[in-house]
Coordinates of C-alpha atoms in Angstrom, one line a residue:
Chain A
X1 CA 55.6 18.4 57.4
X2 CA 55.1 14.9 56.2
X3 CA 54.3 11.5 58.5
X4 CA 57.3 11.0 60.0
X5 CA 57.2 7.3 62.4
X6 CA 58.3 8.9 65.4
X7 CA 54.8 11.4 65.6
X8 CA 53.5 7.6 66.4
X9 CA 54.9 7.5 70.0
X10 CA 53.0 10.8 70.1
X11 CA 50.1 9.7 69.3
X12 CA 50.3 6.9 71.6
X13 CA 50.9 8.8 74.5
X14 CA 48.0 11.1 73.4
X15 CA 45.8 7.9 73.4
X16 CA 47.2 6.5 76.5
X17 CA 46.7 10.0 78.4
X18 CA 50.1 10.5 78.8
X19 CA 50.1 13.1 76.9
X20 CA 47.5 16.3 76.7
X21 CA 46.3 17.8 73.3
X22 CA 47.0 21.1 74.3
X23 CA 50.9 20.1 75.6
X24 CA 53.9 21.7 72.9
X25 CA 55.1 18.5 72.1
X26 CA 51.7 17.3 71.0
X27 CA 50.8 20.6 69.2
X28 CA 54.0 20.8 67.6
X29 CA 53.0 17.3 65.8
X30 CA 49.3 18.3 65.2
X31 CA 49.7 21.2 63.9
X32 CA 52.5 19.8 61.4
X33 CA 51.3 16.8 60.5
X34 CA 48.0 16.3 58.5
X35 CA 48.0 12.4 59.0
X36 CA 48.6 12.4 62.9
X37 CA 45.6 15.4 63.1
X38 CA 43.3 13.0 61.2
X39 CA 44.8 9.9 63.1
X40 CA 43.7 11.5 66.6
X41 CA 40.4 13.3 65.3
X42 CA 39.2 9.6 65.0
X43 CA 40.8 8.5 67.8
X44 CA 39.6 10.7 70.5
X45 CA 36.3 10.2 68.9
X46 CA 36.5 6.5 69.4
X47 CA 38.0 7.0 73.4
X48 CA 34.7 9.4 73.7
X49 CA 32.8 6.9 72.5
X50 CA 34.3 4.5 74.9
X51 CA 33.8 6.3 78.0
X52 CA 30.1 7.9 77.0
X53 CA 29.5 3.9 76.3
X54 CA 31.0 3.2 79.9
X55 CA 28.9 5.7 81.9
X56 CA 25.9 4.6 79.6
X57 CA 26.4 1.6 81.0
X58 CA 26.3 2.3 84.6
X59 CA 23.3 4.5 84.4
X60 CA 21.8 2.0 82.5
X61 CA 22.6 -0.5 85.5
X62 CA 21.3 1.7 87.7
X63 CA 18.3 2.5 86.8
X64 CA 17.6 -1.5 85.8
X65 CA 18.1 -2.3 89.1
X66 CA 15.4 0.5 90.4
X67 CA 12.9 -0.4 87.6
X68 CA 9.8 -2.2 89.6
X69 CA 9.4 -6.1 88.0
X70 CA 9.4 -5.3 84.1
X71 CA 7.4 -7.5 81.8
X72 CA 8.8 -11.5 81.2
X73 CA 10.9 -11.1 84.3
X74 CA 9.0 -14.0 86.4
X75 CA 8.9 -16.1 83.0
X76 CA 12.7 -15.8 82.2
X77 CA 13.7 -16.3 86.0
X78 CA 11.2 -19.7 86.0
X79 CA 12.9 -20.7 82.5
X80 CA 16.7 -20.0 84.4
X81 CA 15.8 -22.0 87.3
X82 CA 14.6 -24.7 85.5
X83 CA 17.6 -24.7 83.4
X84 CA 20.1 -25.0 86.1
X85 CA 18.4 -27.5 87.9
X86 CA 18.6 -29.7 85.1
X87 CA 21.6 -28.8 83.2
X88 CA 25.2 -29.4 84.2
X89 CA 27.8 -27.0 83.0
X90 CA 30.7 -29.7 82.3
X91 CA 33.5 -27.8 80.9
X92 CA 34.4 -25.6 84.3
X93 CA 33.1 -28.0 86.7
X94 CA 35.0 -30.9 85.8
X95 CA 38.1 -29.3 86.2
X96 CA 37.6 -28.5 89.7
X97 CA 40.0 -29.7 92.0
X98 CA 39.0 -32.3 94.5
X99 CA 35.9 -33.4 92.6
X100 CA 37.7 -37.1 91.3
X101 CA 34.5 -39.3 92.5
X102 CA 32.4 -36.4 91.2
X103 CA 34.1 -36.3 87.9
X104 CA 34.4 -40.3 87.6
X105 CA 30.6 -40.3 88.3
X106 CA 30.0 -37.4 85.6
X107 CA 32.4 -39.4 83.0
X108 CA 30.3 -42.6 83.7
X109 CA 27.0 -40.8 83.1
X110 CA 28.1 -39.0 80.3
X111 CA 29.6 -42.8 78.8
X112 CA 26.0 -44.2 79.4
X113 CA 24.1 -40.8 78.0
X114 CA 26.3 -40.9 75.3
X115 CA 25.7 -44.9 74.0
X116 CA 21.9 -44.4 74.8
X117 CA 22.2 -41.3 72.4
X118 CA 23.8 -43.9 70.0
X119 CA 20.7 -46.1 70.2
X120 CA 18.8 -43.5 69.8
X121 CA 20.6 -42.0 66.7
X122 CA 20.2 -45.2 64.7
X123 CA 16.6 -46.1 66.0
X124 CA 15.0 -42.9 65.3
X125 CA 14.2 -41.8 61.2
X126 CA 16.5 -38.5 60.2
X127 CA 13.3 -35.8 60.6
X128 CA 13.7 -32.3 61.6
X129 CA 12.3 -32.0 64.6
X130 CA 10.8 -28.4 65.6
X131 CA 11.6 -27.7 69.0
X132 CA 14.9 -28.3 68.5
X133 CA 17.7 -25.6 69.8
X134 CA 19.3 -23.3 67.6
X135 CA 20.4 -20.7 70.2
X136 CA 24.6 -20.0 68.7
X137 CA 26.6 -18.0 71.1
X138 CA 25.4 -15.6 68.1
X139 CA 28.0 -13.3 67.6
X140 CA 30.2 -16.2 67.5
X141 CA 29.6 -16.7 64.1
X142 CA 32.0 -14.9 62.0
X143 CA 32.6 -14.9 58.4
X144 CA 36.1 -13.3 57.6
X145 CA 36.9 -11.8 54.1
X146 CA 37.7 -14.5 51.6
X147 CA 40.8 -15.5 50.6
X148 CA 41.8 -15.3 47.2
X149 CA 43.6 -18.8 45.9
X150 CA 46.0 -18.1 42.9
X151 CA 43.6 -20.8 40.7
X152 CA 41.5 -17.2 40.7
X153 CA 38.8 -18.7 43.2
X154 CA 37.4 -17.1 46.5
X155 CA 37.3 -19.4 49.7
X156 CA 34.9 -18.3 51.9
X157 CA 35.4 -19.9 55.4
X158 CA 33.2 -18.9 58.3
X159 CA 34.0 -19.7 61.7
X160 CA 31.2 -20.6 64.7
X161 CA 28.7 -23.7 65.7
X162 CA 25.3 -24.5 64.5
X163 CA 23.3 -27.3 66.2
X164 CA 22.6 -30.6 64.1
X165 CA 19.4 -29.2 62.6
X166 CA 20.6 -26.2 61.5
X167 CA 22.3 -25.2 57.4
X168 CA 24.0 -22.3 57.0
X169 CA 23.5 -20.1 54.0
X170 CA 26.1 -17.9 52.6
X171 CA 25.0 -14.8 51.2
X172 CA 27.1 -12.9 48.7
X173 CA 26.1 -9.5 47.5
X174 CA 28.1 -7.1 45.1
X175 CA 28.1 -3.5 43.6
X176 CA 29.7 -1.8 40.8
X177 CA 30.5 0.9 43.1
X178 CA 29.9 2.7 46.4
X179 CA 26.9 4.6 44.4
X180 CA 25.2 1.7 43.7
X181 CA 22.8 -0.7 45.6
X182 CA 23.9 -3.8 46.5
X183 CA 22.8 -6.6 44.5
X184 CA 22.8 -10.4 45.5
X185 CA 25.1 -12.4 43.7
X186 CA 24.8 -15.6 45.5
X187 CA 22.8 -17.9 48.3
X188 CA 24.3 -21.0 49.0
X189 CA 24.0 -23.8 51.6
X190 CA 27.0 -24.5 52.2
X191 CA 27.2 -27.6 54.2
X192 CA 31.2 -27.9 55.2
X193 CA 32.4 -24.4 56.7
X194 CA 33.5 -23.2 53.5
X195 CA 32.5 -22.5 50.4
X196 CA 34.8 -22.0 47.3
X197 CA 33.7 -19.9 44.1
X198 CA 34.9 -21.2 40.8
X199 CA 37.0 -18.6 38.9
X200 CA 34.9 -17.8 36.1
X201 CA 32.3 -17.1 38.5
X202 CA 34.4 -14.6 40.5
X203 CA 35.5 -12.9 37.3
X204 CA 31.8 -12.1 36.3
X205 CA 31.1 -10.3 39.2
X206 CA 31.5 -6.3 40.2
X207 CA 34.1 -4.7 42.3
X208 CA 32.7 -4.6 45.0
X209 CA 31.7 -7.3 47.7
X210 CA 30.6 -8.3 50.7
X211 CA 29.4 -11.7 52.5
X212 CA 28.0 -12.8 55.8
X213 CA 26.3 -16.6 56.5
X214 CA 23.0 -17.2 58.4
X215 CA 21.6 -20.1 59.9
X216 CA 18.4 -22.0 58.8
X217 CA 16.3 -24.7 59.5
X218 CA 16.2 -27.7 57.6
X219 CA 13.1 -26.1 55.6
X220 CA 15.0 -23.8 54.6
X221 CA 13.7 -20.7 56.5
X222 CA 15.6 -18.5 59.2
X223 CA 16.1 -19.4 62.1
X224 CA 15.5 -17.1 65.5
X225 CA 16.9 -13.4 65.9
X226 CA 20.3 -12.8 65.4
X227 CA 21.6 -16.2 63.9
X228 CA 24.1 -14.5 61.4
X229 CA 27.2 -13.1 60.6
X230 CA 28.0 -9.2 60.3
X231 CA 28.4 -8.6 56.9
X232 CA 31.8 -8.9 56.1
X233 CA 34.6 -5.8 55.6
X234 CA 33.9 -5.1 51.8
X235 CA 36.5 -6.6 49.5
X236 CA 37.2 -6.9 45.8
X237 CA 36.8 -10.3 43.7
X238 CA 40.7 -9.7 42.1
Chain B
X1 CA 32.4 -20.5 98.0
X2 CA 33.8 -17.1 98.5
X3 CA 30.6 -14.9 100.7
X4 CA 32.7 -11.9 100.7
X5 CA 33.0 -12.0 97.1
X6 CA 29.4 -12.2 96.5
X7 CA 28.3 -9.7 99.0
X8 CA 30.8 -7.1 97.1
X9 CA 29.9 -7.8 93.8
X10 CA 26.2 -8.4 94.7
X11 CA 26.2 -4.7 96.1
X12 CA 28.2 -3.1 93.3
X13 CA 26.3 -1.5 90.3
X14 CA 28.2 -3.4 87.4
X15 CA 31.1 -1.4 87.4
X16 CA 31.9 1.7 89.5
X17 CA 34.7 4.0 89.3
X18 CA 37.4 4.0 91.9
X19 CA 36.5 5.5 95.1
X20 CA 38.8 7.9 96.9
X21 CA 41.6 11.1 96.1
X22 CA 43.5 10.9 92.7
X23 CA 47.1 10.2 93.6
X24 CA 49.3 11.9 90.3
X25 CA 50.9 9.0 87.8
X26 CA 54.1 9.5 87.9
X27 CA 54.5 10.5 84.6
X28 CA 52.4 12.9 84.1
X29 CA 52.6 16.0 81.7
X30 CA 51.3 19.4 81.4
X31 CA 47.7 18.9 81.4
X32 CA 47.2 15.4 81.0
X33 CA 44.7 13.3 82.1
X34 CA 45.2 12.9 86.0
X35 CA 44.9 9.3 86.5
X36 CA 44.6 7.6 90.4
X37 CA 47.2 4.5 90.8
X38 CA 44.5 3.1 92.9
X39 CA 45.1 -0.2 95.2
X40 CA 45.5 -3.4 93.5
X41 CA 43.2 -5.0 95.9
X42 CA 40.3 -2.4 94.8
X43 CA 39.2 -4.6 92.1
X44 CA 35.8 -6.2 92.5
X45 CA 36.3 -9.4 90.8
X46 CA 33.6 -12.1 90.4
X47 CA 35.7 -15.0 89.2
X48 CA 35.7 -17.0 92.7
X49 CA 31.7 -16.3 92.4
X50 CA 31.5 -17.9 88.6
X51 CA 33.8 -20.7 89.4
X52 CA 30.9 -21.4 92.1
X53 CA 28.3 -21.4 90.1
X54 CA 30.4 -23.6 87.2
X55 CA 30.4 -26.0 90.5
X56 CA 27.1 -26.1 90.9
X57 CA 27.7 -25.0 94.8
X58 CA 23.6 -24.4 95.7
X59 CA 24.2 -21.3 97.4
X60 CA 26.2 -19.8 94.6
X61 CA 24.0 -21.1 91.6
X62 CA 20.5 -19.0 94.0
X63 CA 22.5 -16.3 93.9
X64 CA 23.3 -16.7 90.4
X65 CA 20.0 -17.1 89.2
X66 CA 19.2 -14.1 91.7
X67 CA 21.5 -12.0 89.6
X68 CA 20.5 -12.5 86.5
X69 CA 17.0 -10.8 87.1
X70 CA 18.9 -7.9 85.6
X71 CA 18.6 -9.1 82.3
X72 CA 15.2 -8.5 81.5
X73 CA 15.3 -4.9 83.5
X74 CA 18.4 -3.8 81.6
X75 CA 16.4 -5.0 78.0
X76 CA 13.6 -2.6 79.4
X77 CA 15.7 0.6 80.1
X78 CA 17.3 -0.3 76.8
X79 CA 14.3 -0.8 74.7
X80 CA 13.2 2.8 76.4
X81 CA 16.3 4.8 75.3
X82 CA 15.8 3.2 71.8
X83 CA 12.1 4.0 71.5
X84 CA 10.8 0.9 72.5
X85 CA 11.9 -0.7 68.8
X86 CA 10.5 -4.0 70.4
X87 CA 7.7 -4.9 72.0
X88 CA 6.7 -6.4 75.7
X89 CA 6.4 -9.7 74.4
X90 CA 10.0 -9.8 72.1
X91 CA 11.2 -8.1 74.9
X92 CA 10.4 -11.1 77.3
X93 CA 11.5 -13.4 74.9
X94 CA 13.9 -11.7 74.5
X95 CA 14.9 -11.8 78.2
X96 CA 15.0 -15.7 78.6
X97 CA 17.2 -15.9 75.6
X98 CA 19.7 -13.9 76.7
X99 CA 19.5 -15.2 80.3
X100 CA 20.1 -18.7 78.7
X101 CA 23.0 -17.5 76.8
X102 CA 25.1 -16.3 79.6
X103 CA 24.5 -19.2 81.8
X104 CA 25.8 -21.6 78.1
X105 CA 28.5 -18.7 77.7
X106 CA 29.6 -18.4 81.9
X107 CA 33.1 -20.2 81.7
X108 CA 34.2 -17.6 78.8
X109 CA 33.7 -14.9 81.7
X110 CA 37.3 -14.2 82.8
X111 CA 38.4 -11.8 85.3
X112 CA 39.1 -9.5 87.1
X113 CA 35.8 -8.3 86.2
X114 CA 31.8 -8.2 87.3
X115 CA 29.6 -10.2 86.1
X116 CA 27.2 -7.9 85.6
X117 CA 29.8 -5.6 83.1
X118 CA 30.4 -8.5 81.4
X119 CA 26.5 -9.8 81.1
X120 CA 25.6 -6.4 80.5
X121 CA 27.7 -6.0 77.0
X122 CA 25.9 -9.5 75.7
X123 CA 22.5 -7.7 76.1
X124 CA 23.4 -5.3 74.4
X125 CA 24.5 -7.3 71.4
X126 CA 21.5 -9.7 71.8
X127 CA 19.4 -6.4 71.8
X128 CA 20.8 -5.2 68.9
X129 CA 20.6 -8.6 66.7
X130 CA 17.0 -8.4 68.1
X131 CA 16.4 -5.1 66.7
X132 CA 17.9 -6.4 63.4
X133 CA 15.6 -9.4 63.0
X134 CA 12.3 -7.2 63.5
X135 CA 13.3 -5.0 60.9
X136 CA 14.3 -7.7 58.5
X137 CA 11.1 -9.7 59.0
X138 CA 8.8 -6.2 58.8
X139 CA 10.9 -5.7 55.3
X140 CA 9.7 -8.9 54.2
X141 CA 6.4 -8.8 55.7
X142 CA 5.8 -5.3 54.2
X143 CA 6.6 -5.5 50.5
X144 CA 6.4 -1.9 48.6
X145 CA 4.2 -2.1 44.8
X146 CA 6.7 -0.2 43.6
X147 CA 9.4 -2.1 44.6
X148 CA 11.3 0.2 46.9
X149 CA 12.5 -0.9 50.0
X150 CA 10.9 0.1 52.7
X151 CA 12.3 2.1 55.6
X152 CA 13.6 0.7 59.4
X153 CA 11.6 2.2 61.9
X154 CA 13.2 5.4 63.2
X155 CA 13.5 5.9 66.6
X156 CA 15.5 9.5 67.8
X157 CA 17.9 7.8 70.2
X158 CA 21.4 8.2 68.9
X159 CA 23.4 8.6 71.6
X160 CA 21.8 5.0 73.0
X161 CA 22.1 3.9 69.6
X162 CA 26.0 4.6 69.8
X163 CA 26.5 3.8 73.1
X164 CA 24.6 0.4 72.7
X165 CA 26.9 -0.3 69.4
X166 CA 30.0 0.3 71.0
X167 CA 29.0 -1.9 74.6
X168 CA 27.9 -4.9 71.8
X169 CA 31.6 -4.6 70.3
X170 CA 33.2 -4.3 73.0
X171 CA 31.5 -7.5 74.5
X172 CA 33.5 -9.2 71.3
X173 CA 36.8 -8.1 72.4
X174 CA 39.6 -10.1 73.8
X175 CA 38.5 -9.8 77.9
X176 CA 42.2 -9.4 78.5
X177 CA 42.1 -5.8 76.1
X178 CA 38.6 -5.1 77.2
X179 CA 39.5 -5.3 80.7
X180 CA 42.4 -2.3 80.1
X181 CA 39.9 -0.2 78.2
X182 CA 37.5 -0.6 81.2
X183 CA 40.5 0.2 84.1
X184 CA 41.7 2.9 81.9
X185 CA 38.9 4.9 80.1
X186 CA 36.2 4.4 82.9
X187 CA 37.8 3.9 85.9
X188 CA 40.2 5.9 84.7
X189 CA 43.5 4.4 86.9
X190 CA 47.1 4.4 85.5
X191 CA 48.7 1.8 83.6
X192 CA 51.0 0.9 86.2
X193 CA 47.6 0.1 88.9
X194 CA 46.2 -1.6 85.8
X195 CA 49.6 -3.8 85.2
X196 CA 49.3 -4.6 89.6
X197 CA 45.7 -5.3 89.2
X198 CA 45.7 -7.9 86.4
X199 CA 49.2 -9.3 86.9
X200 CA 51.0 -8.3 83.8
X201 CA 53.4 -5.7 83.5
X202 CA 52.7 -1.8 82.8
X203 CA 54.2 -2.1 78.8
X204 CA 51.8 -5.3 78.6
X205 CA 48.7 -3.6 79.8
X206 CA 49.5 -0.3 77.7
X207 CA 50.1 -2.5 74.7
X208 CA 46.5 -4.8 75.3
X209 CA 45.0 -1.2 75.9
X210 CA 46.3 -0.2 72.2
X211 CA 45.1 -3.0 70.5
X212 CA 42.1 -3.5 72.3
X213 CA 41.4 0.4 70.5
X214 CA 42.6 -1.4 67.5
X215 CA 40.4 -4.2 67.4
X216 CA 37.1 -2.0 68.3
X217 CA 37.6 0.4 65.5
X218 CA 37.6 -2.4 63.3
X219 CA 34.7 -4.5 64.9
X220 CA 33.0 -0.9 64.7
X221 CA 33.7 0.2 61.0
X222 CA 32.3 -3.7 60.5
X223 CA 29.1 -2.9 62.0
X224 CA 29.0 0.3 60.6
X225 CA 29.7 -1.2 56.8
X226 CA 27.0 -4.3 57.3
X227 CA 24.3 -2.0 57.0
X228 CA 22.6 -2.1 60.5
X229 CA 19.3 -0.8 60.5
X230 CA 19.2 2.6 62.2

């Protein structure tokens, strides 16, 4: 029997639990239908995965909160501290309800931080300056598959925030097939948050692709742990 | 700010499956899954307990910091069940980073939920993207004469490995469709308690609970395709 669209409120149920593997009506479709058995083999995979991931977690938990005082606690919990006692968290606090002096204060502070910030901007010369924060929410950087543009280009256009003293690099690598190593194509700053490759230049390049950006410092190197994309789904130049 | 909430959520282990007898969904067919349509009011939810802390209210922001003593415990389990891939001091480091990162990230928290769930699945990504960065700077740091790459460290922990993957994408899910996967696959209610318990109706919560599946298998094969180090 061939995939018919109504096996998919089968499958659903079977993913929702509604349903049991073993019940006729589920069977019937299984056994039938070699795109619904794949379509499930990978499914109740994924919803073991899920719930192995789940307890995981807990015993995890647990056992983190038995573990005596583990290396770098003190450190990290002095480094908190000191956080929140200096730094204000604006965007939930100032919505608060019943906090209009608060919030007239914090918007008269911020007016003032912010024109001294001007001052400071002008006065000071443009240098990198090391101990600058580069801490991204990291996984919030995200670098979609390209989209093609009928001139025959690619746009590349990532998605996240870098601080001032940060350039993000895109890397593109290619391969003529799954076989093959991947080679790098391409590593470009790219300053605006995208990144367009000419047509001729997409033409030269193998069937197969991927991309992901990174962030560096102003020198050029990379910045702390994680400061990058996944590499992107792979995708084909034409 | 709410004391009741934060002696609940302060006692609870990040999550915890629903106490007491399954009651039968009522629609239920031969051997399925039997699924409890537990109390709405069950939920442990540490929203009132964020919105504290986003307030700077003192006692909430203590407990806050309190909490978050956790993180550098969980990165120790975790670094144990993946063969201790980094060491003490990345591992502190490690710990303040990520202890930084939820207290920047703490008004994307949305509930019903714990915190702890919910700070728990950015370790694990922030582990992982740890783990990364060590073995990209040993690559470079090790170049091969002959010009082969050399290999990621091995460590024989696979089901953490898995388990730790699918936590880090699941913290990159909508919270609306990872809160359904949560209600449904580990405290395994109905749809219809979910639907009570978040707000929405029973089709909604089924239908965030099918793309929420959606969206990991793709975040998933994503990580899988980009080449992690194993």
């Amino acid at each position: 029997m061939s995939h018919d669209p109504r096996h998919d409120e089968v499958l659903q149920r079977l993913r929702e639990g509604d349903l049991a593997e073993g019940a006729r009506e589920a069977r019937a479709v299984l056994e039938a239908c070699a795109e619904c058995r794949e379509t499930w083999r990978t499914d109740k995979a994924l919803l073991a995965d899920v719930r192995s991931s789940f307890e995981f977690e807990r015993r995890t938990l647990e056992e983190a909160r038995a573990l005596p005082e583990p290396p770098g606690e003190r450190e990290a919990q002095r480094e908190l501290r000191a956080r929140l006692a200096r730094e204000e968290h604006e965007p939930r606090a100032a919505t608060r309800p019943g906090s209009t002096n608060a919030l007239s204060r914090r918007w008269m502070w911020l007016a003032i931080a912010a024109g001294l910030a001007l001052v400071v901007w002008f006065a000071l010369p443009r240098a990198p300056h090391p101990g600058d924060d580069q801490l991204l929410g990291t996984h919030a950087l995200v670098l979609p598959v390209p989209e093609h543009l009928p001139s025959g280009s690619l746009k590349f256009a990532w998605k996240g925030t870098v601080s001032r003293n940060a350039r993000v690099s895109l890397l593109i690598e290619g391969r003529g097939s799954a076989d093959n190593p991947w080679t790098r194509l391409v590593t470009q700053t790219v300053d605006a948050s995208s990144w367009e490759a000419a047509p001729a230049q997409v033409a030269s390049w193998p069937n197969q692709l991927r991309a992901k950006v990174e962030v560096r410092d102003l020198n050029g190197e990379l910045a702390e742990q994680g400061q990058e994309s996944d590499w992107s789904p792979v995708f084909s130049p034409r | 700010m709410n004391r009741l909430s934060l002696e609940r959520s302060g006692s609870i282990v990040g999550s915890t499956r629903s106490e007491g007898p399954p009651i039968e969904s009522s629609r239920q067919e031969e051997g399925a899954r039997v699924v409890p349509d537990g109390p709405a009011a069950a939920q442990p939810d540490d929203s009132p307990f964020v919105a504290a802390v986003l307030a700077r209210e003192a006692r909430a922001v203590e407990e806050f910091a309190e909490r978050m003593r956790l993180v550098p415990r969980v990165l120790s389990v975790l670094n144990r069940r993946h063969g201790c891939a980094l060491d003490e001091h990345e591992l502190a480091d490690l710990g303040q980073d990520v202890q930084i990162l939820v207290w920047r990230k703490l008004d994307e928290f949305r509930g019903p939920a714990v915190l702890e769930a919910w700070v728990y699945g950015i370790t694990c990504l922030e582990y992982l993207n740890a783990r990364r960065a060590r073995a990209r700077l040993a690559q470079r740091a090790v170049p091969l004469a002959d010009g082969r790459e050399p290999e990621a460290p091995r460590v024989d922990a696979e089901p953490a490995e898995r388990a730790t993957e699918v936590a880090a994408a699941l913290a990159t899910l909508d919270p609306s469709q990872a809160a359904v996967l949560r209600l449904r696959l580990f405290e395994e209610i109905s749809f219809k308690a979910i639907g009570e318990r978040l707000g929405v109706p029973e089709n909604t919560a089924k239908t965030r609970f099918h793309r929420g599946l959606l969206a990991l298998k793709e975040r998933l094969r994503t990580r899988e395709s980009g080449g992690r180090p194993r």
